[in-house]
Amino acid sequence: MRVEQASLELTVGPVAHGGWCVARHEGRVVFVRHALPGERVVAAVTEETTRFLRADAVEILEPSPDRVTPPCPYAGPGRCGGCDWQHATLDAQRALKADVVAEQLRRLAGIDRKIVVEEVPGAPGGLGWRTRVQFAARPGGELGFRKHRSHDIQPVDACLIAHPEVEAAGAERHEWPGAAGVEVIASSGGDHAVVVRPRSHRPVAVPDLDVPASVLLDQGKGRTVPRRGSGVLRERVGDREFRVSGSGFWQVHPGAAETLLDAVLAYAAPEPGEWALDLYCGVGLFAAGLAEAVGPEGAVFGLESDAAAVRDARANLRDLPQARVERGRVEEALDRFQIERADLVVVDPPRTGLGRDVVDRVASLEAPRVVYVSCDPATLARDLAWLAERGYRLDDLRAFDAFPMTHHVECVALLVRE
Ligand SMILES: C[S@@+](CC[C@H](N)C(=O)[O-])C[C@H]1O[C@@H](n2cnc3c(N)ncnc32)[C@H](O)[C@@H]1O
C-alpha cells in the first residue's frame, strides 16, 4: 500500500546519520525528522521508496524531556532545511551526534567506543557561529534557504546560526536580481566578502551591503573572480594570520580552526626534525602548526587540489621554509612527488573521505602515526576499517560540535601502526 502523503502515528526509535530518527511502520523503516528518540509523534510521510519511508513529525503526542521550542521561527517541518536539531537541547544534540559516531564506528569498522562530542568555544547557546553562509536566491532576487531535500526556497530575513558579523552585512534584507545564490563570509580578521553565483550568465545587480565587503563572482567549477575589492580574507588562529581567497575552504565555526589545530597537534605529537605530510591541506592551517613543531631540521609537505588555496598556503607559510605545498589530487600526487615515507601523516579530506586507493597509498608510507580529521563519520568509519586491514589501529578519537543545531560533527582520530 502506498502511504505517501499519509499521516502515521509512530513511536520514535534511535537517531540515524543525517538528522533523522528511526521508527517502524508495518515492518518498514521510517526515517523521521523533527522528532527525538522515545517520542510518540504524528508524522507526515514526505517520501516513499520500496525499502523505507521518510516523514516529518508534525505533531508531538509524547515529547522527549530533551525537547525545546526551536529558537528559529524558520525551523520546522516544510520550512528551512539548514538545521536539523533546533528542537533539542544542546546537550541532547551532542549526545545524538555521539550516538551517530559510535554507531557508524560499530557498524562500518567493528569498533566499539564510547564517544563524547565536545563543545567548540565561541558560540554559547549554539547560535551565532556560522561565519560562512550560503543563501539561495529566488528568481526575483529574494534570499533564503533550501527546504529539506527540495529545490524550494524558504525566504528568511535573518539566520540565527549565522555569526553576527554575517548578519551585519544584511544580505538577506536586500534583493539580488540575476543571482542564483549568494555566500556571505565574515572572517575573524574583520573582513567581509560576498560570493555571487549568477543565474545562467545573466548580469547580477549587487546591492550595497550594510558593511564594506569584497564582491566575487562564482564562475563555476570552484573558480571565483573578484569584482569589487581584493576578495582575500584574513583569518586569525593564535598569533598567526592566514589569508583565504574567496570561497576557499576555512572552518565555518569561529572556534573550530584553533580547536582542531590543537587536537591534531596533540595527536600528531610532531618532534623537531620529523618529516610530516599534510594531505588536503587547504590554506595551510595544520601545515603551519606542524612546521613550527618540526622546526628547520624537519620538513612538512602539503598537498591540495585547489589552485587558489595552494597560492594562499604558500603565502601563509612563507616564514616557514621547512614547509612546502604542492598542487595536486592526493590520489595521484603522492606518486608524482615520489613520497615514499613519513614520520606522521595528517589527512583532512572532504566529506567523501579518503577512499580505498588513498588509504592504501597512505598506509604504504608506513608512518607510525596518522591523524585523520573528518567531517563525515560514515566515510571516516569506512576508511578506518580499511586502515585496520593495513595495520593501523584506532588509538583515540575526539568529536567536536563544530556545527551546532545541525547534524554535522567533526572528528579527529589518531591511528597508530601496529
Ligand atoms: C576539509 S578541507 C581541509 C582543509 C584544511 N586542512 C583546513 O583545515 O583548513 C579539504 C581540502 O581538500 C581539498 N581537496 C578536495 N579533494 C582533494 C583531493 N582529491 N586532493 C587534494 N586536495 C583535495 C579541498 O580543496 C579542501 O581545501
GROMACS .gro file of C-alpha atoms and ligand atoms in nm:
model
  445
    1MET     CA    1   0.000   0.000   0.000
    2ARG     CA    2   0.135   0.348  -0.082
    3VAL     CA    3   0.140   0.569   0.223
    4GLU     CA    4   0.287   0.883   0.065
    5GLN     CA    5   0.109   1.192   0.193
    6ALA     CA    6  -0.036   0.982   0.473
    7SER     CA    7  -0.006   1.064   0.842
    8LEU     CA    8   0.134   0.792   1.066
    9GLU     CA    9   0.136   0.763   1.441
   10LEU     CA   10   0.486   0.646   1.536
   11THR     CA   11   0.699   0.562   1.834
   12VAL     CA   12   1.037   0.713   1.755
   13GLY     CA   13   1.347   0.499   1.800
   14PRO     CA   14   1.719   0.578   1.787
   15VAL     CA   15   1.894   0.852   1.595
   16ALA     CA   16   2.033   0.785   1.245
   17HIS     CA   17   2.307   0.966   1.050
   18GLY     CA   18   2.177   1.275   0.870
   19GLY     CA   19   1.940   1.434   1.123
   20TRP     CA   20   1.685   1.155   1.129
   21CYS     CA   21   1.542   0.924   1.391
   22VAL     CA   22   1.436   0.572   1.303
   23ALA     CA   23   1.082   0.442   1.354
   24ARG     CA   24   0.891   0.145   1.213
   25HIS     CA   25   0.555   0.125   1.041
   26GLU     CA   26   0.411  -0.213   0.946
   27GLY     CA   27   0.761  -0.362   0.934
   28ARG     CA   28   0.906  -0.083   0.723
   29VAL     CA   29   1.173   0.161   0.840
   30VAL     CA   30   1.062   0.524   0.862
   31PHE     CA   31   1.326   0.798   0.882
   32VAL     CA   32   1.165   1.079   1.079
   33ARG     CA   33   1.280   1.442   1.101
   34HIS     CA   34   1.184   1.693   1.370
   35ALA     CA   35   1.148   1.409   1.622
   36LEU     CA   36   1.358   1.281   1.912
   37PRO     CA   37   1.420   0.925   2.035
   38GLY     CA   38   1.147   0.797   2.264
   39GLU     CA   39   0.880   1.038   2.141
   40ARG     CA   40   0.533   0.944   2.021
   41VAL     CA   41   0.452   1.158   1.717
   42VAL     CA   42   0.218   1.204   1.425
   43ALA     CA   43   0.439   1.210   1.117
   44ALA     CA   44   0.351   1.322   0.764
   45VAL     CA   45   0.513   1.097   0.501
   46THR     CA   46   0.730   1.302   0.265
   47GLU     CA   47   0.885   1.026   0.053
   48GLU     CA   48   0.830   0.658  -0.009
   49THR     CA   49   1.074   0.411  -0.158
   50THR     CA   50   1.046   0.034  -0.185
   51ARG     CA   51   1.271  -0.005   0.118
   52PHE     CA   52   1.180   0.281   0.353
   53LEU     CA   53   0.975   0.593   0.416
   54ARG     CA   54   1.075   0.945   0.509
   55ALA     CA   55   0.847   1.155   0.725
   56ASP     CA   56   0.827   1.481   0.923
   57ALA     CA   57   0.696   1.480   1.279
   58VAL     CA   58   0.415   1.736   1.260
   59GLU     CA   59   0.252   1.675   1.598
   60ILE     CA   60   0.425   1.565   1.916
   61LEU     CA   61   0.196   1.342   2.123
   62GLU     CA   62   0.450   1.248   2.391
   63PRO     CA   63   0.753   1.482   2.394
   64SER     CA   64   1.104   1.387   2.498
   65PRO     CA   65   1.241   1.565   2.807
   66ASP     CA   66   1.518   1.686   2.570
   67ARG     CA   67   1.267   1.878   2.352
   68VAL     CA   68   1.275   2.259   2.342
   69THR     CA   69   1.094   2.517   2.131
   70PRO     CA   70   1.321   2.584   1.829
   71PRO     CA   71   1.478   2.929   1.874
   72CYS     CA   72   1.444   2.996   1.499
   73PRO     CA   73   1.099   3.070   1.353
   74TYR     CA   74   1.205   2.911   1.023
   75ALA     CA   75   1.294   2.572   1.179
   76GLY     CA   76   1.033   2.300   1.148
   77PRO     CA   77   0.855   2.072   0.902
   78GLY     CA   78   0.832   2.215   0.549
   79ARG     CA   79   1.045   2.520   0.634
   80CYS     CA   80   1.423   2.590   0.625
   81GLY     CA   81   1.631   2.276   0.567
   82GLY     CA   82   1.951   2.420   0.716
   83CYS     CA   83   1.923   2.299   1.077
   84ASP     CA   84   1.826   1.952   1.200
   85TRP     CA   85   1.818   1.967   1.580
   86GLN     CA   86   1.681   2.309   1.679
   87HIS     CA   87   1.411   2.124   1.875
   88ALA     CA   88   1.665   1.959   2.111
   89THR     CA   89   1.876   2.098   2.396
   90LEU     CA   90   2.243   2.146   2.307
   91ASP     CA   91   2.339   1.863   2.544
   92ALA     CA   92   2.089   1.636   2.371
   93GLN     CA   93   2.217   1.740   2.027
   94ARG     CA   94   2.570   1.642   2.129
   95ALA     CA   95   2.451   1.313   2.274
   96LEU     CA   96   2.269   1.237   1.946
   97LYS     CA   97   2.582   1.312   1.744
   98ALA     CA   98   2.789   1.095   1.980
   99ASP     CA   99   2.544   0.809   1.921
  100VAL     CA  100   2.574   0.856   1.544
  101VAL     CA  101   2.956   0.848   1.551
  102ALA     CA  102   2.956   0.543   1.782
  103GLU     CA  103   2.706   0.363   1.562
  104GLN     CA  104   2.898   0.431   1.239
  105LEU     CA  105   3.220   0.306   1.401
  106ARG     CA  106   3.047  -0.007   1.527
  107ARG     CA  107   2.860  -0.086   1.207
  108LEU     CA  108   3.122   0.003   0.945
  109ALA     CA  109   3.450  -0.055   1.130
  110GLY     CA  110   3.358  -0.305   1.403
  111ILE     CA  111   3.491  -0.059   1.663
  112ASP     CA  112   3.310  -0.031   2.000
  113ARG     CA  113   3.389   0.302   2.159
  114LYS     CA  114   3.215   0.550   2.384
  115ILE     CA  115   3.208   0.889   2.211
  116VAL     CA  116   3.175   1.230   2.374
  117VAL     CA  117   3.101   1.527   2.149
  118GLU     CA  118   3.284   1.830   2.286
  119GLU     CA  119   3.168   2.191   2.268
  120VAL     CA  120   3.372   2.420   2.044
  121PRO     CA  121   3.434   2.756   2.217
  122GLY     CA  122   3.295   3.070   2.060
  123ALA     CA  123   2.921   3.010   2.023
  124PRO     CA  124   2.747   2.981   2.359
  125GLY     CA  125   2.391   2.858   2.312
  126GLY     CA  126   2.482   2.708   1.974
  127LEU     CA  127   2.374   3.022   1.785
  128GLY     CA  128   2.563   3.297   1.603
  129TRP     CA  129   2.854   3.077   1.489
  130ARG     CA  130   2.835   3.032   1.113
  131THR     CA  131   3.095   3.266   0.959
  132ARG     CA  132   3.018   3.146   0.603
  133VAL     CA  133   2.654   3.126   0.497
  134GLN     CA  134   2.526   3.017   0.158
  135PHE     CA  135   2.190   3.166   0.067
  136ALA     CA  136   1.984   3.052  -0.229
  137ALA     CA  137   1.811   3.323  -0.437
  138ARG     CA  138   1.457   3.310  -0.568
  139PRO     CA  139   1.402   3.418  -0.931
  140GLY     CA  140   1.311   3.771  -0.813
  141GLY     CA  141   1.634   3.801  -0.612
  142GLU     CA  142   1.497   3.736  -0.263
  143LEU     CA  143   1.737   3.531  -0.043
  144GLY     CA  144   1.654   3.229   0.168
  145PHE     CA  145   1.749   2.869   0.233
  146ARG     CA  146   1.650   2.550   0.055
  147LYS     CA  147   1.389   2.340   0.224
  148HIS     CA  148   1.499   1.990   0.319
  149ARG     CA  149   1.551   1.763   0.013
  150SER     CA  150   1.383   2.024  -0.207
  151HIS     CA  151   1.461   2.300  -0.457
  152ASP     CA  152   1.202   2.523  -0.290
  153ILE     CA  153   1.345   2.820  -0.106
  154GLN     CA  154   1.230   2.941   0.235
  155PRO     CA  155   1.281   3.320   0.236
  156VAL     CA  156   1.438   3.448   0.559
  157ASP     CA  157   1.510   3.792   0.699
  158ALA     CA  158   1.774   3.663   0.944
  159CYS     CA  159   1.956   3.339   1.027
  160LEU     CA  160   2.008   3.264   1.396
  161ILE     CA  161   2.306   3.034   1.347
  162ALA     CA  162   2.482   3.294   1.128
  163HIS     CA  163   2.762   3.484   1.300
  164PRO     CA  164   2.660   3.840   1.399
  165GLU     CA  165   2.919   3.973   1.152
  166VAL     CA  166   2.748   3.780   0.869
  167GLU     CA  167   2.415   3.922   0.979
  168ALA     CA  168   2.572   4.270   0.994
  169ALA     CA  169   2.615   4.254   0.615
  170GLY     CA  170   2.235   4.236   0.583
  171ALA     CA  171   2.247   4.031   0.259
  172GLU     CA  172   1.906   3.873   0.315
  173ARG     CA  173   1.747   4.214   0.365
  174HIS     CA  174   1.843   4.313   0.008
  175GLU     CA  175   1.733   4.179  -0.331
  176TRP     CA  176   1.980   4.015  -0.569
  177PRO     CA  177   1.823   4.015  -0.919
  178GLY     CA  178   2.004   3.775  -1.152
  179ALA     CA  179   2.165   3.575  -0.868
  180ALA     CA  180   2.111   3.204  -0.811
  181GLY     CA  181   2.297   3.205  -0.481
  182VAL     CA  182   2.494   3.433  -0.252
  183GLU     CA  183   2.757   3.329   0.002
  184VAL     CA  184   2.834   3.578   0.279
  185ILE     CA  185   3.166   3.544   0.462
  186ALA     CA  186   3.283   3.725   0.775
  187SER     CA  187   3.641   3.646   0.872
  188SER     CA  188   3.799   3.653   1.217
  189GLY     CA  189   4.040   3.918   1.083
  190GLY     CA  190   3.743   4.155   1.036
  191ASP     CA  191   3.690   4.118   0.658
  192HIS     CA  192   3.362   4.063   0.475
  193ALA     CA  193   3.308   3.912   0.132
  194VAL     CA  194   3.013   3.801  -0.077
  195VAL     CA  195   3.043   3.540  -0.347
  196VAL     CA  196   2.763   3.572  -0.601
  197ARG     CA  197   2.659   3.281  -0.823
  198PRO     CA  198   2.483   3.422  -1.130
  199ARG     CA  199   2.171   3.267  -1.274
  200SER     CA  200   2.271   3.145  -1.624
  201HIS     CA  201   2.539   3.408  -1.708
  202ARG     CA  202   2.299   3.699  -1.668
  203PRO     CA  203   2.440   4.015  -1.504
  204VAL     CA  204   2.373   4.033  -1.131
  205ALA     CA  205   2.268   4.357  -0.965
  206VAL     CA  206   2.480   4.354  -0.647
  207PRO     CA  207   2.320   4.572  -0.380
  208ASP     CA  208   2.517   4.794  -0.142
  209LEU     CA  209   2.558   4.594   0.177
  210ASP     CA  210   2.540   4.731   0.530
  211VAL     CA  211   2.919   4.678   0.576
  212PRO     CA  212   3.213   4.719   0.332
  213ALA     CA  213   3.263   4.386   0.156
  214SER     CA  214   3.458   4.238  -0.132
  215VAL     CA  215   3.236   4.102  -0.407
  216LEU     CA  216   3.337   3.793  -0.605
  217LEU     CA  217   3.163   3.625  -0.895
  218ASP     CA  218   3.139   3.248  -0.887
  219GLN     CA  219   3.223   3.120  -1.235
  220GLY     CA  220   3.152   2.757  -1.152
  221LYS     CA  221   3.384   2.460  -1.101
  222GLY     CA  222   3.524   2.626  -0.786
  223ARG     CA  223   3.653   2.935  -0.973
  224THR     CA  224   3.577   3.282  -0.840
  225VAL     CA  225   3.689   3.623  -0.973
  226PRO     CA  226   3.691   3.943  -0.766
  227ARG     CA  227   3.453   4.209  -0.894
  228ARG     CA  228   3.499   4.461  -0.613
  229GLY     CA  229   3.779   4.462  -0.354
  230SER     CA  230   4.055   4.201  -0.327
  231GLY     CA  231   3.834   3.908  -0.233
  232VAL     CA  232   4.100   3.797   0.015
  233LEU     CA  233   4.001   3.737   0.377
  234ARG     CA  234   4.222   3.732   0.684
  235GLU     CA  235   4.167   3.460   0.943
  236ARG     CA  236   4.348   3.458   1.278
  237VAL     CA  237   4.449   3.149   1.476
  238GLY     CA  238   4.656   3.226   1.785
  239ASP     CA  239   4.939   3.456   1.677
  240ARG     CA  240   4.921   3.353   1.314
  241GLU     CA  241   4.725   3.515   1.031
  242PHE     CA  242   4.606   3.314   0.733
  243ARG     CA  243   4.487   3.455   0.402
  244VAL     CA  244   4.194   3.275   0.240
  245SER     CA  245   4.082   3.370  -0.111
  246GLY     CA  246   3.715   3.400  -0.196
  247SER     CA  247   3.518   3.095  -0.101
  248GLY     CA  248   3.825   2.878  -0.041
  249PHE     CA  249   3.795   2.631   0.246
  250TRP     CA  250   3.808   2.756   0.603
  251GLN     CA  251   3.630   2.615   0.908
  252VAL     CA  252   3.295   2.794   0.949
  253HIS     CA  253   3.273   2.786   1.330
  254PRO     CA  254   3.482   3.071   1.478
  255GLY     CA  255   3.643   2.838   1.735
  256ALA     CA  256   3.693   2.537   1.509
  257ALA     CA  257   4.024   2.615   1.338
  258GLU     CA  258   4.209   2.659   1.669
  259THR     CA  259   4.030   2.368   1.838
  260LEU     CA  260   4.108   2.129   1.553
  261LEU     CA  261   4.467   2.250   1.519
  262ASP     CA  262   4.524   2.186   1.891
  263ALA     CA  263   4.364   1.841   1.866
  264VAL     CA  264   4.568   1.750   1.557
  265LEU     CA  265   4.898   1.862   1.711
  266ALA     CA  266   4.824   1.679   2.038
  267TYR     CA  267   4.765   1.353   1.847
  268ALA     CA  268   5.040   1.403   1.587
  269ALA     CA  269   5.294   1.492   1.859
  270PRO     CA  270   5.543   1.626   1.599
  271GLU     CA  271   5.905   1.626   1.714
  272PRO     CA  272   6.185   1.853   1.590
  273GLY     CA  273   6.345   1.707   1.280
  274GLU     CA  274   6.046   1.494   1.178
  275TRP     CA  275   5.904   1.465   0.827
  276ALA     CA  276   5.529   1.530   0.820
  277LEU     CA  277   5.264   1.522   0.549
  278ASP     CA  278   4.952   1.741   0.548
  279LEU     CA  279   4.719   1.592   0.288
  280TYR     CA  280   4.418   1.803   0.174
  281CYS     CA  281   4.598   2.096   0.340
  282GLY     CA  282   4.371   2.385   0.232
  283VAL     CA  283   4.543   2.718   0.306
  284GLY     CA  284   4.793   2.551   0.539
  285LEU     CA  285   4.632   2.556   0.885
  286PHE     CA  286   4.777   2.223   1.005
  287ALA     CA  287   5.093   2.255   0.793
  288ALA     CA  288   5.179   2.576   0.982
  289GLY     CA  289   5.145   2.410   1.323
  290LEU     CA  290   5.338   2.104   1.208
  291ALA     CA  291   5.615   2.315   1.053
  292GLU     CA  292   5.659   2.518   1.372
  293ALA     CA  293   5.687   2.193   1.570
  294VAL     CA  294   5.926   2.001   1.341
  295GLY     CA  295   6.143   2.313   1.312
  296PRO     CA  296   6.405   2.394   1.046
  297GLU     CA  297   6.561   2.045   1.076
  298GLY     CA  298   6.231   1.884   0.985
  299ALA     CA  299   6.005   1.911   0.680
  300VAL     CA  300   5.634   1.940   0.605
  301PHE     CA  301   5.487   1.857   0.266
  302GLY     CA  302   5.131   1.975   0.197
  303LEU     CA  303   4.909   1.861  -0.087
  304GLU     CA  304   4.600   2.047  -0.200
  305SER     CA  305   4.397   2.034  -0.524
  306ASP     CA  306   4.260   2.389  -0.531
  307ALA     CA  307   4.493   2.635  -0.709
  308ALA     CA  308   4.386   2.942  -0.507
  309ALA     CA  309   4.424   2.753  -0.178
  310VAL     CA  310   4.776   2.644  -0.282
  311ARG     CA  311   4.870   3.008  -0.354
  312ASP     CA  312   4.725   3.111  -0.016
  313ALA     CA  313   4.904   2.828   0.164
  314ARG     CA  314   5.239   2.923   0.012
  315ALA     CA  315   5.186   3.286   0.123
  316ASN     CA  316   5.073   3.174   0.469
  317LEU     CA  317   5.379   2.952   0.516
  318ARG     CA  318   5.635   3.193   0.371
  319ASP     CA  319   5.809   3.234   0.708
  320LEU     CA  320   5.842   2.855   0.746
  321PRO     CA  321   6.083   2.738   0.472
  322GLN     CA  322   6.064   2.380   0.604
  323ALA     CA  323   5.703   2.373   0.474
  324ARG     CA  324   5.635   2.310   0.106
  325VAL     CA  325   5.290   2.298  -0.056
  326GLU     CA  326   5.218   2.148  -0.395
  327ARG     CA  327   4.906   2.136  -0.604
  328GLY     CA  328   4.758   1.801  -0.690
  329ARG     CA  329   4.498   1.543  -0.612
  330VAL     CA  330   4.618   1.318  -0.333
  331GLU     CA  331   4.511   1.019  -0.546
  332GLU     CA  332   4.793   1.086  -0.795
  333ALA     CA  333   5.026   1.344  -0.642
  334LEU     CA  334   5.189   1.123  -0.376
  335ASP     CA  335   5.324   0.915  -0.663
  336ARG     CA  336   5.409   1.217  -0.879
  337PHE     CA  337   5.618   1.371  -0.599
  338GLN     CA  338   5.765   1.029  -0.514
  339ILE     CA  339   5.660   1.045  -0.149
  340GLU     CA  340   5.771   0.711  -0.007
  341ARG     CA  341   5.782   0.762   0.370
  342ALA     CA  342   5.676   0.997   0.652
  343ASP     CA  343   5.706   1.014   1.030
  344LEU     CA  344   5.350   1.132   1.057
  345VAL     CA  345   5.059   1.200   0.824
  346VAL     CA  346   4.763   1.432   0.874
  347VAL     CA  347   4.466   1.384   0.640
  348ASP     CA  348   4.161   1.613   0.626
  349PRO     CA  349   3.963   1.504   0.320
  350PRO     CA  350   3.626   1.639   0.206
  351ARG     CA  351   3.308   1.457   0.306
  352THR     CA  352   3.375   1.172   0.060
  353GLY     CA  353   3.668   1.059   0.277
  354LEU     CA  354   3.992   0.901   0.154
  355GLY     CA  355   3.861   0.602  -0.038
  356ARG     CA  356   4.033   0.268  -0.075
  357ASP     CA  357   4.318   0.374  -0.306
  358VAL     CA  358   4.427   0.668  -0.090
  359VAL     CA  359   4.401   0.453   0.225
  360ASP     CA  360   4.635   0.200   0.062
  361ARG     CA  361   4.875   0.470  -0.057
  362VAL     CA  362   4.882   0.642   0.286
  363ALA     CA  363   4.938   0.307   0.459
  364SER     CA  364   5.227   0.234   0.222
  365LEU     CA  365   5.415   0.532   0.375
  366GLU     CA  366   5.442   0.328   0.698
  367ALA     CA  367   5.416   0.639   0.918
  368PRO     CA  368   5.393   0.542   1.286
  369ARG     CA  369   5.107   0.795   1.337
  370VAL     CA  370   4.822   0.902   1.111
  371VAL     CA  371   4.581   1.175   1.224
  372TYR     CA  372   4.250   1.168   1.038
  373VAL     CA  373   4.028   1.481   1.052
  374SER     CA  374   3.680   1.406   0.924
  375CYS     CA  375   3.350   1.589   0.874
  376ASP     CA  376   3.159   1.268   0.795
  377PRO     CA  377   3.154   0.982   1.047
  378ALA     CA  378   3.030   0.735   0.785
  379THR     CA  379   3.322   0.777   0.544
  380LEU     CA  380   3.559   0.801   0.842
  381ALA     CA  381   3.435   0.465   0.976
  382ARG     CA  382   3.459   0.305   0.630
  383ASP     CA  383   3.819   0.429   0.591
  384LEU     CA  384   3.911   0.317   0.946
  385ALA     CA  385   3.804  -0.035   0.854
  386TRP     CA  386   4.035  -0.028   0.551
  387LEU     CA  387   4.317   0.128   0.755
  388ALA     CA  388   4.277  -0.153   1.009
  389GLU     CA  389   4.330  -0.406   0.728
  390ARG     CA  390   4.656  -0.223   0.653
  391GLY     CA  391   4.777  -0.243   1.015
  392TYR     CA  392   4.652   0.088   1.156
  393ARG     CA  393   4.465   0.067   1.489
  394LEU     CA  394   4.236   0.344   1.616
  395ASP     CA  395   4.415   0.468   1.928
  396ASP     CA  396   4.190   0.758   2.022
  397LEU     CA  397   3.914   0.973   1.877
  398ARG     CA  398   3.771   1.313   1.971
  399ALA     CA  399   3.448   1.454   1.831
  400PHE     CA  400   3.359   1.823   1.821
  401ASP     CA  401   3.032   2.010   1.789
  402ALA     CA  402   3.161   2.241   1.516
  403PHE     CA  403   2.811   2.276   1.365
  404PRO     CA  404   2.555   2.325   1.647
  405MET     CA  405   2.185   2.284   1.556
  406THR     CA  406   2.276   2.073   1.251
  407HIS     CA  407   2.351   1.701   1.236
  408HIS     CA  408   2.711   1.762   1.130
  409VAL     CA  409   3.000   1.667   1.357
  410GLU     CA  410   3.378   1.692   1.319
  411CYS     CA  411   3.601   1.406   1.433
  412VAL     CA  412   3.977   1.381   1.485
  413ALA     CA  413   4.113   1.027   1.504
  414LEU     CA  414   4.460   0.905   1.595
  415LEU     CA  415   4.574   0.587   1.420
  416VAL     CA  416   4.890   0.407   1.518
  417ARG     CA  417   5.078   0.148   1.319
  418GLU     CA  418   5.074  -0.191   1.489
  419LIG     C1  419   3.811   1.969   0.469
  419LIG     S1  420   3.915   2.075   0.375
  419LIG     C2  421   4.057   2.079   0.478
  419LIG     C3  422   4.146   2.197   0.465
  419LIG     C4  423   4.247   2.223   0.577
  419LIG     N1  424   4.301   2.102   0.636
  419LIG     C5  425   4.187   2.310   0.685
  419LIG     O1  426   4.161   2.260   0.795
  419LIG     O2  427   4.166   2.432   0.661
  419LIG     C6  428   3.957   1.970   0.243
  419LIG     C7  429   4.051   2.032   0.142
  419LIG     O3  430   4.085   1.930   0.047
  419LIG     C8  431   4.089   1.984  -0.083
  419LIG     N2  432   4.068   1.867  -0.171
  419LIG     C9  433   3.950   1.810  -0.208
  419LIG     N3  434   3.973   1.698  -0.280
  419LIG    C10  435   4.108   1.685  -0.288
  419LIG    C11  436   4.193   1.588  -0.348
  419LIG     N4  437   4.142   1.484  -0.414
  419LIG     N5  438   4.325   1.602  -0.335
  419LIG    C12  439   4.379   1.709  -0.268
  419LIG     N6  440   4.302   1.804  -0.210
  419LIG    C13  441   4.169   1.792  -0.219
  419LIG    C14  442   3.982   2.091  -0.083
  419LIG     O4  443   4.009   2.188  -0.182
  419LIG    C15  444   3.994   2.147   0.059
  419LIG     O5  445   4.082   2.254   0.065
   0.00000   0.00000   0.00000
